[in-house]
Coordinates of C-alpha atoms in Angstrom, one line a residue:
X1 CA 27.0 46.6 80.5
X2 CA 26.8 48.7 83.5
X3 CA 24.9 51.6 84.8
X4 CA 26.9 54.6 86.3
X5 CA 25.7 58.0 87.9
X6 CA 28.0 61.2 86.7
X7 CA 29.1 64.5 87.3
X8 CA 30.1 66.3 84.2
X9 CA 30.9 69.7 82.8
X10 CA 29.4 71.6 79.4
X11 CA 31.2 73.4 77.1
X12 CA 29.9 76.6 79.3
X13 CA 30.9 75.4 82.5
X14 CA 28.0 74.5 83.7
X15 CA 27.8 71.5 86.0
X16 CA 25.2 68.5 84.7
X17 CA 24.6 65.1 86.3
X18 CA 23.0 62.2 84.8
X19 CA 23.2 58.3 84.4
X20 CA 24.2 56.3 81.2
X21 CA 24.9 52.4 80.2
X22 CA 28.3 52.0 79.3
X23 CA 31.0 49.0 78.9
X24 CA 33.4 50.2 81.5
X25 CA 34.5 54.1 82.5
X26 CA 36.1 54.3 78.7
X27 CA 33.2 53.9 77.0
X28 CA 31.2 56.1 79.4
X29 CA 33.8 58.7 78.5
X30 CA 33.0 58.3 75.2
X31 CA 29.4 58.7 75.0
X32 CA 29.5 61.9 77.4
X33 CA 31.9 63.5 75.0
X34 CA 29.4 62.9 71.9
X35 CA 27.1 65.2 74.1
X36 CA 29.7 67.7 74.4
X37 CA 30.2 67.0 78.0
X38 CA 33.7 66.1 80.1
X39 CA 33.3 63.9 83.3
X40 CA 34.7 64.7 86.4
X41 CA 32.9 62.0 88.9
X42 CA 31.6 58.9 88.1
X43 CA 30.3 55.8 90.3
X44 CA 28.8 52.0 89.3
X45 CA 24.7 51.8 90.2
X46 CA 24.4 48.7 91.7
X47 CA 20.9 47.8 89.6
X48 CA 18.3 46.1 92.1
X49 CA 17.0 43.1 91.0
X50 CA 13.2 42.5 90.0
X51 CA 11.0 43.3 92.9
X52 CA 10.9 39.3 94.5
X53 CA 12.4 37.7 91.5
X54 CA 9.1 37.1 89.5
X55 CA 9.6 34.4 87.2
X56 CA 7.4 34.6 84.4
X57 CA 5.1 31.5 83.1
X58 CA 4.6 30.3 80.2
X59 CA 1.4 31.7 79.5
X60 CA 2.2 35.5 80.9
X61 CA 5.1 34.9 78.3
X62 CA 2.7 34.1 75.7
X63 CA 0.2 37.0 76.0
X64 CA 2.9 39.8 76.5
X65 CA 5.0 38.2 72.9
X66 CA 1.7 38.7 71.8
X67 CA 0.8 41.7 72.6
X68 CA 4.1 43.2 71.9
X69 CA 3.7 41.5 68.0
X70 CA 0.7 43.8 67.9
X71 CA 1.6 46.7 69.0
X72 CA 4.8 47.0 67.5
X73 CA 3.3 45.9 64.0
X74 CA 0.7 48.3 64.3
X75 CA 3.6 51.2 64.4
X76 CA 3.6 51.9 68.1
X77 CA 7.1 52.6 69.7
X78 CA 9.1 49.8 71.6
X79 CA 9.1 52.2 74.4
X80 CA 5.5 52.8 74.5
X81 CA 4.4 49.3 73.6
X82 CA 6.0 48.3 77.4
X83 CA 4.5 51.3 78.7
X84 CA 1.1 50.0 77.9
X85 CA 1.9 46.4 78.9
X86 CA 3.8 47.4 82.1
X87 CA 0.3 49.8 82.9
X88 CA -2.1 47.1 82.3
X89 CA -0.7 44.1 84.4
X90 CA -2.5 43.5 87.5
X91 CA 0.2 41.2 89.2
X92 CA 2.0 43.6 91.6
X93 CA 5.5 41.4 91.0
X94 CA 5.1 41.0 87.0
X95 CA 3.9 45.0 87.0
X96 CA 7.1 45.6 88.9
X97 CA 9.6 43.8 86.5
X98 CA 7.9 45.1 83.5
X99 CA 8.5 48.5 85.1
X100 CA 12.0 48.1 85.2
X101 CA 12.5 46.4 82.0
X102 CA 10.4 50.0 80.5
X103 CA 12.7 52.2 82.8
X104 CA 15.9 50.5 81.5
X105 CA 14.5 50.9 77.7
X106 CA 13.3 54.3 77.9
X107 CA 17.1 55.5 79.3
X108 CA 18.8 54.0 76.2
X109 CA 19.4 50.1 77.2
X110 CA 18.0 47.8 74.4
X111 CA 15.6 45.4 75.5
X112 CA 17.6 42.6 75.1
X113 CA 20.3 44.1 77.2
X114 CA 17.6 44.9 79.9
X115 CA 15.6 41.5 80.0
X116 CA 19.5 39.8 80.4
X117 CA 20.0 41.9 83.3
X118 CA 17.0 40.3 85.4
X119 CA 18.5 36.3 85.1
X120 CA 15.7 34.5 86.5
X121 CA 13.1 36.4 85.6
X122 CA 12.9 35.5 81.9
X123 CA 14.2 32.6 80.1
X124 CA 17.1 32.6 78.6
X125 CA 15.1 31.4 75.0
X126 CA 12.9 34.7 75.5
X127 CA 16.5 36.8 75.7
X128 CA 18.1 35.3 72.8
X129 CA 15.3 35.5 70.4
X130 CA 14.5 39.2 71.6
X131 CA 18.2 39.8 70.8
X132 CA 17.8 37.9 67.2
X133 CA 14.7 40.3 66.7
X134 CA 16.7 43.6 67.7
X135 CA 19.4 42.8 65.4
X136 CA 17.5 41.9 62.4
X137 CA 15.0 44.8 63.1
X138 CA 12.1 42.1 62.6
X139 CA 11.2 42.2 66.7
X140 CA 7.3 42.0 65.9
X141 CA 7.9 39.4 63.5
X142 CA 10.1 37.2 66.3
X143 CA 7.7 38.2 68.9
X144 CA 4.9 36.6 66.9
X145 CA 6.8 33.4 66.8
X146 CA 8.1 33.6 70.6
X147 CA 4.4 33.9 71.7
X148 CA 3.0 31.0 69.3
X149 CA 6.4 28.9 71.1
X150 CA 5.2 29.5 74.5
X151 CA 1.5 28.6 73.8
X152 CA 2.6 25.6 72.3
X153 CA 4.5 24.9 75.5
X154 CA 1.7 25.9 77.6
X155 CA -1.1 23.8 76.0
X156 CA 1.6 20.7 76.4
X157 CA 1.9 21.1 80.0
X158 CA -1.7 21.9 80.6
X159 CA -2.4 18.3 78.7
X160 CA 0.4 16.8 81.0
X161 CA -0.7 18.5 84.1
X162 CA -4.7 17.3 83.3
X163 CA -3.6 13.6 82.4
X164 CA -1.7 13.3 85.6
X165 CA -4.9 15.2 88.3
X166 CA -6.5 12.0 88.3
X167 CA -3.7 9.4 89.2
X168 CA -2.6 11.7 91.8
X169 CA -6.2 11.7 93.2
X170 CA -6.7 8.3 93.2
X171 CA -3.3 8.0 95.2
X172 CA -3.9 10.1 97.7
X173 CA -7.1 7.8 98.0
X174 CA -5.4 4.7 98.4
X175 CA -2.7 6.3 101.0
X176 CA -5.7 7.8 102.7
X177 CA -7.6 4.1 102.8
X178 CA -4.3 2.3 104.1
X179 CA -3.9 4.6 106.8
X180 CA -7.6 4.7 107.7
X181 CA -8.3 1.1 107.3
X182 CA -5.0 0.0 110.0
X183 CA -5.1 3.4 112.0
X184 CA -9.0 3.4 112.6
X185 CA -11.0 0.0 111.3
X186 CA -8.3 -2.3 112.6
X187 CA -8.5 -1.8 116.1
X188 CA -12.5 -1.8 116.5
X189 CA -11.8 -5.9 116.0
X190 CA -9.1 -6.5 118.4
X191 CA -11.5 -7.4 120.8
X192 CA -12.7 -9.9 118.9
X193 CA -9.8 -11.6 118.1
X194 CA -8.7 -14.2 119.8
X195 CA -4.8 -15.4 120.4
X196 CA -5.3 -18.1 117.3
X197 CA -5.5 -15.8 114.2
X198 CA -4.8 -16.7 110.8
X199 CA -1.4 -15.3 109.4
X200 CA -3.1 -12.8 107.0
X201 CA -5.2 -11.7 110.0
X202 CA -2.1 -11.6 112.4
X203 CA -0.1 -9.9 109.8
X204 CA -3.0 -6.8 109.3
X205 CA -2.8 -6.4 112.8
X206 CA 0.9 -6.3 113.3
X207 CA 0.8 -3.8 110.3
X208 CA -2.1 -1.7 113.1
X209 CA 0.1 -2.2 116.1
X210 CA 3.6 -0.7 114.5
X211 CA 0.8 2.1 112.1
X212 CA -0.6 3.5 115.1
X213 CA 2.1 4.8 117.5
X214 CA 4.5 5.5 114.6
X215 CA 2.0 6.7 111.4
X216 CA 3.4 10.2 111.9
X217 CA 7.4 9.3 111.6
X218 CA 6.8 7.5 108.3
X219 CA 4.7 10.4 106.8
X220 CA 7.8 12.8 108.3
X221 CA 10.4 10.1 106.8
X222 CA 8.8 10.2 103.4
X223 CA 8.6 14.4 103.5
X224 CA 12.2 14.5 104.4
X225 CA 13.4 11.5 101.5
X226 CA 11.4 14.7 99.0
X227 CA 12.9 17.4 100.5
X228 CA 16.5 15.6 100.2
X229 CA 15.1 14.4 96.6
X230 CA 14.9 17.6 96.0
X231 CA 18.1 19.5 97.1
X232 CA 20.0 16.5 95.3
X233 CA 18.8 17.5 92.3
X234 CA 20.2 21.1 92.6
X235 CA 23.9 19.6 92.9
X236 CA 25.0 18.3 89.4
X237 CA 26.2 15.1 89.6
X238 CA 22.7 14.0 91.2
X239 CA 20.8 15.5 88.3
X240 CA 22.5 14.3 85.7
X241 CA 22.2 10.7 87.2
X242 CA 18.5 11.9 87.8
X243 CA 17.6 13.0 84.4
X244 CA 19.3 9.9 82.5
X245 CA 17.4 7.6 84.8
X246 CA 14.1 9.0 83.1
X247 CA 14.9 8.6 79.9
X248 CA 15.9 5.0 80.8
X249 CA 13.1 4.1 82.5
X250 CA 10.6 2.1 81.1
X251 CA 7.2 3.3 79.6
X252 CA 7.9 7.0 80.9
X253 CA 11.2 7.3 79.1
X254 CA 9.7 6.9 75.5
X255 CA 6.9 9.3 76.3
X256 CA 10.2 11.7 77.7
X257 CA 12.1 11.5 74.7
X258 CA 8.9 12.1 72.0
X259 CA 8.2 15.5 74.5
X260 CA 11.9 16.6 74.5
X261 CA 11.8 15.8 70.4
X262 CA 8.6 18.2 69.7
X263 CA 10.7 21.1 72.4
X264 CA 13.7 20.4 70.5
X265 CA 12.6 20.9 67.3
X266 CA 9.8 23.2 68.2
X267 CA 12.6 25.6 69.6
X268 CA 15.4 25.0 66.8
X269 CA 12.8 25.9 64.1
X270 CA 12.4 29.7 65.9
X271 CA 15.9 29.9 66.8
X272 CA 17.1 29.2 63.3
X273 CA 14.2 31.4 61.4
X274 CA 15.3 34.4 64.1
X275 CA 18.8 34.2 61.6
X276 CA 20.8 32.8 64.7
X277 CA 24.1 30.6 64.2
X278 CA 23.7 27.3 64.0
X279 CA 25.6 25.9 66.7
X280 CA 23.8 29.0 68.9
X281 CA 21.0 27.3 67.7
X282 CA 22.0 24.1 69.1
X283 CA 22.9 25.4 72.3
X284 CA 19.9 27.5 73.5
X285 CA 17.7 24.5 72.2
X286 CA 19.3 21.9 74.1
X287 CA 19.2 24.2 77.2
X288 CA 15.1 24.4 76.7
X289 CA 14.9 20.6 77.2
X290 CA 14.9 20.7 81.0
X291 CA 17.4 17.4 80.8
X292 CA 20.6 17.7 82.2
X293 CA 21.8 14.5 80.4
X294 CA 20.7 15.2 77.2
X295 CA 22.0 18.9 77.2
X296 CA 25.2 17.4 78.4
X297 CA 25.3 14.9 75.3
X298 CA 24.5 18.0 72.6
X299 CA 26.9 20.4 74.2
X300 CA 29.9 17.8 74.3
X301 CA 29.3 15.8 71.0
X302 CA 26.6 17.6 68.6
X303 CA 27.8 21.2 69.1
X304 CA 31.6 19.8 68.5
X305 CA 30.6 17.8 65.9
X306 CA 29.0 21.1 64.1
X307 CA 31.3 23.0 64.6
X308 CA 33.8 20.3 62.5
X309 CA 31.8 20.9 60.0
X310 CA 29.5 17.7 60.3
X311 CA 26.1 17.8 59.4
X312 CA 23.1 18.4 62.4
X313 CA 21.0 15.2 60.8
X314 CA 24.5 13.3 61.3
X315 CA 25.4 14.7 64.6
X316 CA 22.1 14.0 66.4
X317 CA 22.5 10.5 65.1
X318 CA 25.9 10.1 67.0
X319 CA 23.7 10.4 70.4
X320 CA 21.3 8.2 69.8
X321 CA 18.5 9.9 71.9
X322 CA 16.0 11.3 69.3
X323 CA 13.4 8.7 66.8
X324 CA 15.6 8.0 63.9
X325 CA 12.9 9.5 62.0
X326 CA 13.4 12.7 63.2
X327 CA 16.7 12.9 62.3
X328 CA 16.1 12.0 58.8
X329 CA 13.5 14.8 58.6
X330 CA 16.2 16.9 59.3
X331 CA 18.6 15.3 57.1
X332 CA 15.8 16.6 54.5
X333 CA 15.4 19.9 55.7
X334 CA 19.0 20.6 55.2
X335 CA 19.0 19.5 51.8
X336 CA 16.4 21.2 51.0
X337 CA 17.2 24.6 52.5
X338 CA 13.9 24.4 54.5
X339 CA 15.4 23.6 57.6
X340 CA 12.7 25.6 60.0
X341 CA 10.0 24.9 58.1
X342 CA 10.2 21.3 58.6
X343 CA 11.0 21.1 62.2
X344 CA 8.1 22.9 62.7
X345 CA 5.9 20.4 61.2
X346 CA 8.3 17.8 62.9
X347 CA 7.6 19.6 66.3
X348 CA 3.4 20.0 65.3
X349 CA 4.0 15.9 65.0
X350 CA 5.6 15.0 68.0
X351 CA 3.5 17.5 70.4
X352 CA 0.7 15.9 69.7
X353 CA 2.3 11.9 69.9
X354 CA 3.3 13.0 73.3
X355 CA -0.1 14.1 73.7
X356 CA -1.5 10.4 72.9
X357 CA 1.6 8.5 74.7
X358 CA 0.5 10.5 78.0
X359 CA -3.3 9.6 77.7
X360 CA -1.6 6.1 76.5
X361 CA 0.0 6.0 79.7
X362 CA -2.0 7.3 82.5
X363 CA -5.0 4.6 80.8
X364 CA -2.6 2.5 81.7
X365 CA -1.7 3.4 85.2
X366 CA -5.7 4.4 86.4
X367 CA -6.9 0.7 86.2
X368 CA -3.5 -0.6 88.1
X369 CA -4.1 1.6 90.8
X370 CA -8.1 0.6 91.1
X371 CA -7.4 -3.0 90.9
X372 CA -4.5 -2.6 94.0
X373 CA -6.8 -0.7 95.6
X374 CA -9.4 -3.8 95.0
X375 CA -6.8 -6.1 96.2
X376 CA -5.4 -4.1 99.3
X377 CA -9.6 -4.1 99.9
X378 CA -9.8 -8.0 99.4
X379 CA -6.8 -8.9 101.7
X380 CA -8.4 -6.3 104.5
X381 CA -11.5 -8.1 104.0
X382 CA -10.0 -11.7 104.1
X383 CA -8.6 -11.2 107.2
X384 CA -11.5 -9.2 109.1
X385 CA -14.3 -12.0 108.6
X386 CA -12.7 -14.8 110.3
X387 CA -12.6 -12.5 113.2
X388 CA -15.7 -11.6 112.7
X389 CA -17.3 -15.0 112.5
X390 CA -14.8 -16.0 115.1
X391 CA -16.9 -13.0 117.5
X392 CA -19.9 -14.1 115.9
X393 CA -19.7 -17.6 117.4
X394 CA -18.5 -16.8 120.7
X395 CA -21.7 -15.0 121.1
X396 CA -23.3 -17.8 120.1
X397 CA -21.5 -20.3 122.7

């Protein structure tokens, strides 16, 4: 749908310019004629995009679904209700969007139409199920459940994001205590050393000798492997190599898959509540999963397969990526007609397994890292104290 700028004529004569949404220059036509007017100019508004592309998170997502459930339950108007959100944001970006998204509203544009006309700035799930709530005139009751999604989806990656801080910390520690110990310790003993070291102690301070002169072209060579890491993953073929890999890999592909379950389901259950098709369903789910490889399998085999008329329970089975368990839940839920229902307890389960497989795993990964540290300590030490004593005793001669 566009937006076009006019010059028309009333049925006295009189000349009257406006703007309107419309299809194309037909249906403009058509909806200045139910106003009694005939149009004699017309041009396409080129709509400007959200004032620097503010992408909404999770949580801003959460507490404007909720405050629209309110509002609108409580009888106040669509229009107003984004008046009052748009009003109170503090963020000068997320004020701006909201702005627009109330301008294109109050003009006549439904809100799902004017959320899908800012790509970028809300998720593509947010659109759909605002759509689903337009349609079925239940929007506060599919707001409620779009902001109980996202909080979900925020208290996961807050748990994720808290499990990880200290790993990273005591990482940066052990890169900091390499460099330190060969840039900075090493060196004080040179003139202690003699020309007969022992390997370990020759080795550390070959290790000083190449660190020193060249410690800022391997901190450059590993920024540049991330930054090309991370433009390879915006071309496809790399990121769908990328995102199999993770479920492949050990440890942190089981913990991937149980997360990508609880999304799944957590998502399908809304989707399919919000009276949606179930192969849209399927789709937009898929899509939330932030796995190239695994939307690829459900677009190309379970959405096919549904649309044969094959069963979801049997379809997801095909691909063998989800706990078997899972799929026989929903094998059950289609039997029994409770389909939602029982992927939202299935997603309630699996949120908080992944919860437990990440505090599995990053108990795993904190005494590793301590015990190399301990080790890279050890060998540092091992080879300082024959120098040492090896000073120590010329001193003496």
């Amino acid at each position: 749908m566009a937006y076009y700028s006019y010059v028309a004529t009333d049925v006295n004569g009189s000349t009257v310019r406006g703007k309107e949404y419309a299809d194309d220059y037909l249906d403009l036509n058509e909806k200045l004629r139910a106003k009694n007017l005939f149009c004699t100019e017309y041009s396409e508004i080129q709509e400007k995009q959200s004032d620097a592309k503010y992408k909404f998170k999770t949580k801003d997502l959460a507490f404007i679904c909720r405050q629209l459930a309110s509002m609108l339950t409580a009888g106040i108007s669509l229009v107003r209700s984004l008046h009052i959100l748009y009003s109170q944001e503090e963020n000068k970006k997320a004020k701006a969007a909201l702005l627009e998204i109330y301008e294109d509203v109050q003009k006549g544009r439904s809100f799902a139409e004017a959320v899908q006309a800012r790509p970028g700035v809300f998720p593509l799930l947010f659109v759909s199920m605002v759509a689903a709530g337009e349609a079925s005139g239940n929007l506060d009751v599919i707001m409620t459940r779009v902001a109980d999604y996202y909080l979900n989806q925020n208290k996961t990656n807050n748990q994720i994001k808290s499990a990880l801080i200290y790993p990273i910390v005591l990482m940066c520690l052990l890169v900091a205590v390499f460099f330190g110990l060969f840039i900075f310790i090493m060196p004080m003993f040179r003139d202690l050393a003699g020309d007969d070291l022992p390997p370990l102690s020759a080795a550390m301070f070959a290790i000083s000798d190449f660190l020193i002169p060249y410690w800022w072209t391997i901190i450059l060579g590993v920024g540049v492997i991330v930054l090309v890491i991370h433009f390879l993953k915006k071309t496809p073929w790399f990121a769908l190599w990328f995102d199999e890999m993770k479920v492949k890999m050990p440890k942190v592909g089981p913990l991937l898959i149980v997360i990508y379950t609880g999304r799944f389901a957590r998502t399908m259950a809304n989707l399919y509540a919000s009276g949606l098709q179930m192969v849209d369903c399927i789709e937009k789910s898929a899509d939330t999963l932030n796995n190239q490889y695994i939307s690829n399998l459900f677009h190309e085999s379970v959405v096919e397969d549904v649309k044969h008329g094959e069963a979801l329970s049997t379809a997801i089975t095909k691909i063998g990526v989800f706990p078997g368990v899972f799929t026989s839940i929903i094998m059950v839920g289609e039997e029994s007609g409770a389909l939602d229902d029982i992927l939202n307890k299935s997603a309630d389960y699996y949120e908080d397994e992944s919860a437990t497989a990440i505090a599995k795993l990053v108990g795993l990964m904190e005494p590793l890292m301590i015990i190399f540290l301990g080790i890279m300590i050890g060998m540092i030490l091992a080879g300082i104290f024959p120098i040492l004593y090896g000073g120590m005793a010329n001193v003496g001669n």
